[in-house]
Short mmCIF file of C-alpha atoms in Angstrom, two decimals:
data_model
loop_
_atom_site.label_atom_id
_atom_site.label_comp_id
_atom_site.label_asym_id
_atom_site.label_seq_id
_atom_site.Cartn_x
_atom_site.Cartn_y
_atom_site.Cartn_z
CA MET A 753 73.96 157.49 119.97
CA GLY A 754 73.55 155.70 116.64
CA THR A 755 77.31 155.45 116.23
CA GLU A 756 77.75 153.92 119.71
CA HIS A 757 74.96 151.42 119.03
CA SER A 758 76.64 150.39 115.78
CA LYS A 759 79.96 149.83 117.57
CA ASN A 760 78.29 147.64 120.20
CA GLU A 761 76.62 145.56 117.49
CA GLU A 762 79.97 145.15 115.74
CA ARG A 763 81.63 143.98 118.97
CA ARG A 764 78.84 141.45 119.59
CA SER A 765 79.22 140.14 116.04
CA MET A 766 82.97 139.71 116.45
CA VAL A 767 82.46 137.80 119.72
CA PHE A 768 79.90 135.57 118.01
CA LEU A 769 82.28 134.84 115.16
CA ARG A 770 85.07 133.95 117.56
CA LYS A 771 82.81 131.54 119.46
CA GLY A 772 81.28 129.98 116.35
CA PRO A 773 82.28 126.57 114.95
CA LYS A 774 85.56 126.46 113.11
CA LEU A 775 87.85 123.96 111.49
CA PRO A 776 90.53 122.28 113.62
CA ALA A 777 93.75 124.28 113.51
CA TRP A 778 95.56 121.65 111.41
CA GLU A 779 92.73 121.44 108.88
CA ASP A 780 92.36 125.22 108.68
CA ALA A 781 96.09 125.56 107.99
CA LEU A 782 96.05 122.68 105.53
CA LEU A 783 93.19 123.94 103.40
CA ALA A 784 93.59 127.71 103.85
CA GLY A 785 90.76 128.39 101.44
CA LYS A 786 91.93 125.79 98.92
CA GLU A 787 89.87 123.15 97.22
CA PRO A 788 90.62 119.77 98.91
CA LYS A 789 91.51 118.31 95.50
CA SER A 790 94.39 120.75 95.28
CA LEU A 791 96.12 118.72 98.03
CA LEU A 792 96.45 115.72 95.75
CA LYS A 793 99.78 115.04 94.09
CA ARG A 794 99.68 113.45 90.68
CA GLY A 795 102.73 111.30 90.06
CA LEU A 796 103.68 109.13 87.13
CA ARG A 797 101.78 106.14 88.51
CA TYR A 798 99.57 107.20 91.41
CA VAL A 799 97.47 110.07 92.69
CA SER A 800 98.59 110.52 96.30
CA LEU A 801 97.68 112.43 99.46
CA SER A 802 99.93 112.67 102.51
CA LEU A 803 98.69 113.92 105.89
CA ILE A 804 101.60 112.79 108.06
CA MET A 805 102.03 114.27 111.54
CA LYS A 806 99.14 116.73 111.35
CA GLY A 807 98.00 116.15 114.93
CA MET A 808 94.72 114.68 113.70
CA THR A 809 92.45 113.03 116.24
CA SER A 810 89.79 112.36 113.61
CA THR A 811 89.75 112.19 109.83
CA PRO A 812 88.49 115.23 107.87
CA ASP A 813 85.17 114.81 106.07
CA PHE A 814 86.56 116.17 102.80
CA LEU A 815 88.87 113.14 102.61
CA TRP A 816 86.10 110.72 101.68
CA GLY A 817 85.16 112.76 98.63
CA LEU A 818 88.60 112.40 97.06
CA HIS A 819 87.65 109.29 95.13
CA GLU A 820 90.62 109.44 92.76
CA VAL A 821 93.27 109.07 95.49
CA GLN A 822 95.37 105.90 95.13
CA LYS A 823 98.04 106.40 97.82
CA LEU A 824 96.91 107.72 101.19
CA ASN A 825 99.25 108.33 104.13
CA LEU A 826 97.62 109.14 107.48
CA SER A 827 100.52 107.88 109.60
CA ARG A 828 101.85 109.36 112.84
CA ASN A 829 98.73 111.15 113.96
CA GLN A 830 96.42 110.46 116.91
CA LEU A 831 93.54 108.83 115.07
CA VAL A 832 91.31 106.71 117.30
CA VAL A 833 88.93 105.47 114.62
CA ILE A 834 88.70 105.19 110.85
CA PRO A 835 85.06 105.63 109.73
CA PRO A 836 83.17 103.30 107.36
CA SER A 837 83.54 106.05 104.73
CA LEU A 838 87.00 104.55 104.06
CA GLY A 839 85.22 102.13 101.73
CA LYS A 840 84.45 105.00 99.35
CA LEU A 841 88.11 105.27 98.37
CA ASP A 842 87.94 102.14 96.25
CA ARG A 843 90.86 103.14 94.04
CA LEU A 844 93.35 102.96 96.91
CA VAL A 845 96.46 100.94 96.17
CA VAL A 846 98.56 102.00 99.18
CA LEU A 847 97.18 102.89 102.62
CA ASN A 848 99.38 103.87 105.57
CA LEU A 849 97.66 104.11 108.97
CA GLY A 850 100.79 103.43 111.05
CA GLY A 851 101.56 105.23 114.26
CA ASN A 852 98.04 106.09 115.40
CA CYS A 853 95.76 104.95 118.25
CA LEU A 854 93.41 102.70 116.30
CA LYS A 855 91.66 99.95 118.26
CA CYS A 856 89.90 98.47 115.25
CA LEU A 857 89.53 98.74 111.49
CA PRO A 858 86.16 99.19 109.80
CA LYS A 859 84.77 96.15 108.00
CA GLU A 860 84.39 98.43 104.97
CA ILE A 861 88.12 98.03 104.42
CA GLY A 862 87.07 94.96 102.46
CA LEU A 863 85.69 97.29 99.77
CA LEU A 864 89.22 98.38 98.85
CA ARG A 865 89.55 95.73 96.15
CA ASN A 866 92.59 97.42 94.53
CA LEU A 867 94.60 97.63 97.75
CA LYS A 868 98.11 96.19 97.45
CA VAL A 869 99.95 97.69 100.45
CA LEU A 870 98.55 98.24 103.96
CA PHE A 871 100.42 99.50 107.02
CA VAL A 872 98.59 99.49 110.36
CA ASN A 873 101.71 99.06 112.51
CA MET A 874 102.11 100.80 115.87
CA ASN A 875 98.45 101.03 116.81
CA CYS A 876 96.23 99.41 119.46
CA LEU A 877 94.56 96.66 117.44
CA LYS A 878 93.46 93.51 119.25
CA GLU A 879 91.93 91.90 116.19
CA VAL A 880 91.73 92.22 112.44
CA PRO A 881 88.41 92.25 110.54
CA ALA A 882 87.70 89.14 108.47
CA GLU A 883 86.63 91.48 105.65
CA LEU A 884 90.27 92.38 105.02
CA SER A 885 90.55 89.03 103.25
CA LEU A 886 88.36 90.48 100.49
CA CYS A 887 91.34 92.61 99.44
CA ARG A 888 92.58 89.82 97.18
CA LYS A 889 95.27 91.99 95.55
CA LEU A 890 97.00 92.69 98.87
CA GLU A 891 100.74 92.01 98.61
CA VAL A 892 102.24 93.76 101.65
CA LEU A 893 100.68 93.84 105.13
CA SER A 894 102.24 95.20 108.32
CA LEU A 895 100.39 94.72 111.61
CA SER A 896 103.46 94.98 113.84
CA HIS A 897 103.42 96.60 117.29
CA ASN A 898 99.79 95.91 118.17
CA PHE A 899 98.02 93.56 120.61
CA ILE A 900 96.89 90.89 118.15
CA SER A 901 96.83 87.23 119.21
CA GLN A 902 95.04 85.60 116.29
CA LEU A 903 94.03 86.12 112.66
CA PRO A 904 90.75 85.29 110.89
CA LEU A 905 90.74 81.97 109.05
CA SER A 906 89.52 83.89 105.99
CA PHE A 907 93.09 85.17 105.61
CA THR A 908 93.72 82.03 103.57
CA ASP A 909 92.11 83.99 100.70
CA LEU A 910 95.00 86.49 100.60
CA THR A 911 96.80 84.41 98.00
CA SER A 912 98.75 87.38 96.58
CA LEU A 913 100.30 88.30 99.94
CA ARG A 914 104.10 88.32 99.73
CA LYS A 915 105.24 90.22 102.82
CA LEU A 916 103.65 89.90 106.26
CA ASN A 917 104.91 91.60 109.42
CA LEU A 918 103.29 90.45 112.67
CA SER A 919 106.16 91.30 115.00
CA ASN A 920 105.64 92.73 118.47
CA ASN A 921 102.19 91.27 119.04
CA ARG A 922 100.80 88.54 121.30
CA PHE A 923 100.84 85.40 119.17
CA VAL A 924 101.39 82.19 121.13
CA GLN A 925 101.49 80.13 117.94
CA ILE A 926 101.73 80.85 114.24
CA PRO A 927 98.14 81.24 112.94
CA LEU A 928 97.11 78.27 110.79
CA CYS A 929 95.88 80.52 108.00
CA ILE A 930 99.46 81.69 107.36
CA PHE A 931 100.52 78.26 106.12
CA ALA A 932 98.10 78.66 103.21
CA LEU A 933 99.83 81.82 101.98
CA ARG A 934 102.09 80.11 99.47
CA SER A 935 103.26 83.40 97.89
CA LEU A 936 104.87 84.65 101.10
CA ASP A 937 108.55 85.48 100.73
CA PHE A 938 108.85 87.53 103.95
CA LEU A 939 107.40 86.59 107.35
CA HIS A 940 108.26 88.47 110.55
CA LEU A 941 106.96 87.10 113.86
CA GLY A 942 109.66 88.44 116.13
CA SER A 943 108.89 89.59 119.69
CA ASN A 944 105.78 87.51 120.25
CA LYS A 945 105.16 84.59 122.62
CA LEU A 946 105.80 81.68 120.27
CA GLU A 947 106.91 78.42 121.87
CA ASN A 948 107.25 76.38 118.70
CA ILE A 949 107.13 76.44 114.92
CA ALA A 950 104.65 74.00 113.41
CA GLU A 951 105.83 71.42 110.90
CA SER A 952 103.39 73.06 108.46
CA ILE A 953 105.97 75.81 107.93
CA GLN A 954 107.24 73.69 105.03
CA TYR A 955 104.22 74.74 102.95
CA LEU A 956 105.65 78.26 102.60
CA VAL A 957 107.69 77.14 99.64
CA ASN A 958 108.68 80.65 98.50
CA LEU A 959 109.78 81.97 101.89
CA GLN A 960 113.09 83.83 101.70
CA ILE A 961 113.15 85.76 104.98
CA PHE A 962 111.82 84.22 108.19
CA ILE A 963 112.25 86.13 111.46
CA VAL A 964 111.15 84.71 114.81
CA GLU A 965 113.68 86.36 117.10
CA ASN A 966 112.86 87.13 120.73
CA ASN A 967 110.29 84.40 121.38
CA ASN A 968 110.25 81.27 123.56
CA ILE A 969 110.99 78.72 120.83
CA ARG A 970 112.75 75.61 122.18
CA SER A 971 113.50 73.77 118.94
CA LEU A 972 113.27 74.08 115.17
CA PRO A 973 111.12 71.65 113.17
CA ARG A 974 112.81 69.36 110.67
CA SER A 975 110.39 70.54 107.98
CA LEU A 976 111.92 74.03 108.14
CA CYS A 977 115.01 72.56 106.51
CA TYR A 978 113.07 71.80 103.33
CA ILE A 979 112.34 75.45 102.48
CA SER A 980 115.16 75.68 99.97
CA THR A 981 114.44 79.35 99.21
CA LEU A 982 115.40 80.59 102.71
CA GLU A 983 118.13 83.25 102.63
CA LEU A 984 117.64 84.71 106.11
CA LEU A 985 116.61 82.74 109.18
CA ASN A 986 116.61 84.71 112.42
CA VAL A 987 116.03 82.75 115.63
CA ASP A 988 118.09 84.98 117.93
CA TYR A 989 117.00 85.31 121.56
CA ASN A 990 115.02 82.09 121.97
CA ALA A 991 115.38 78.94 124.07
CA ILE A 992 116.87 76.65 121.40
CA GLN A 993 119.21 73.92 122.65
CA THR A 994 119.57 71.65 119.62
CA LEU A 995 119.41 72.05 115.85
CA PRO A 996 117.80 69.73 113.27
CA GLU A 997 120.42 67.59 111.51
CA ASP A 998 119.00 68.50 108.08
CA LEU A 999 119.68 72.21 108.58
CA TYR A 1000 122.57 71.90 106.11
CA LEU A 1001 119.98 71.56 103.34
CA LEU A 1002 119.34 75.32 103.60
CA ARG A 1003 122.08 76.08 101.08
CA ARG A 1004 120.99 79.68 100.46
CA LEU A 1005 122.02 80.59 103.99
CA ARG A 1006 125.49 81.93 103.29
CA ARG A 1007 126.88 82.70 106.74
CA ILE A 1008 126.36 82.87 110.47
CA ALA A 1009 125.01 86.42 110.65
CA TRP A 1010 125.47 88.85 113.51
CA ASN A 1011 124.23 92.10 111.99
CA PRO A 1012 120.39 92.19 112.04
CA MET A 1013 120.35 93.43 108.44
CA ASP A 1014 122.53 90.63 107.07
CA LYS A 1015 121.21 87.57 105.34
CA GLY A 1016 122.21 84.20 106.75
CA LEU A 1017 121.56 82.24 109.94
CA HIS A 1018 121.00 84.32 113.08
CA ILE A 1019 121.24 82.06 116.11
CA ALA A 1020 122.82 84.17 118.85
CA HIS A 1021 121.61 84.26 122.45
CA ASN A 1022 120.26 80.70 122.60
CA PRO A 1023 121.25 78.09 125.22
CA LEU A 1024 122.75 75.74 122.61
CA SER A 1025 123.98 72.46 124.04
CA ARG A 1026 127.65 71.59 123.63
CA PRO A 1027 129.51 71.38 121.33
CA LEU A 1028 127.17 73.60 119.24
CA PRO A 1029 128.38 76.97 120.63
CA GLU A 1030 131.96 76.20 119.61
CA VAL A 1031 130.83 74.80 116.24
CA VAL A 1032 128.80 77.91 115.47
CA GLU A 1033 131.83 80.04 116.28
CA GLY A 1034 133.60 78.28 113.40
CA GLY A 1035 131.09 79.58 110.87
CA LEU A 1036 128.25 78.14 108.83
CA ASP A 1037 130.31 75.66 106.80
CA VAL A 1038 131.69 74.14 109.99
CA LEU A 1039 128.19 73.94 111.47
CA PHE A 1040 126.72 72.33 108.35
CA ASN A 1041 129.55 69.79 108.14
CA TYR A 1042 129.05 68.91 111.80
CA LEU A 1043 125.31 68.37 111.32
CA ARG A 1044 125.84 66.34 108.13
CA ASP A 1045 128.40 64.09 109.81
CA LYS A 1046 126.16 63.67 112.80
CA LYS A 1047 123.30 62.56 110.59
CA GLU A 1048 125.45 60.07 108.71
CA HIS A 1049 126.66 58.46 111.93
CA ASN A 1050 123.18 58.12 113.43
#
């Protein structure tokens, strides 16, 4: 009798344990009885933590206690929200949130004063918090493949920003704040809804790569020709009919480029008016000579 009673109690206990709260499968497998700090990798420069493709729908609580982490990769999960606790990781230098389902970023991201690289590409963002502009050390920012149509004016404070990717969003015009980012050497606005490029583009005096392919741009501003640092200008797949006569001033453009990875002038798939299509076929030197001669005779 006593033995049978004991067995029943044991069965009930096992059922209770099975039904009790437990860690998500990915987290259970990840930790497996380890201390969370044991997941950190200590490289020559940075302390890093990578949680790529773990099937996460929410961030683990232990993460926000890892104050020493400097590089954090949470990309390619199913995260819907990043909690305000992100602000506790104030030593972060690199943060990768790409390939998730984020609809917004917490304003506490502005507490990451050491952040230099931020990837939030391939998410569901419609806006960017103004507090991000408090990350004054930010040098690389990718917001591509979202639903963003404007940026906060406070972005003018990101004076260290060198590379900005806003491709595959919903911009109708280039945000005014971008023209204040004088350190930019890379700007990608491809696959948006741009209809023009403002004359203010000339203020980006260090711009080397400018990509605005696959938009609705009808003409290029004359001021673009004064950015002498340009090495790659991609205006493929637009509605451009004519070219500014001063385009020949862009002497760092070495060729008419056809491969997306090549530097040079990308101008394919535009309804160029005659004789420009034939001139372009002759190469960049022929095009520049044509534009120079045209200017001299006007």
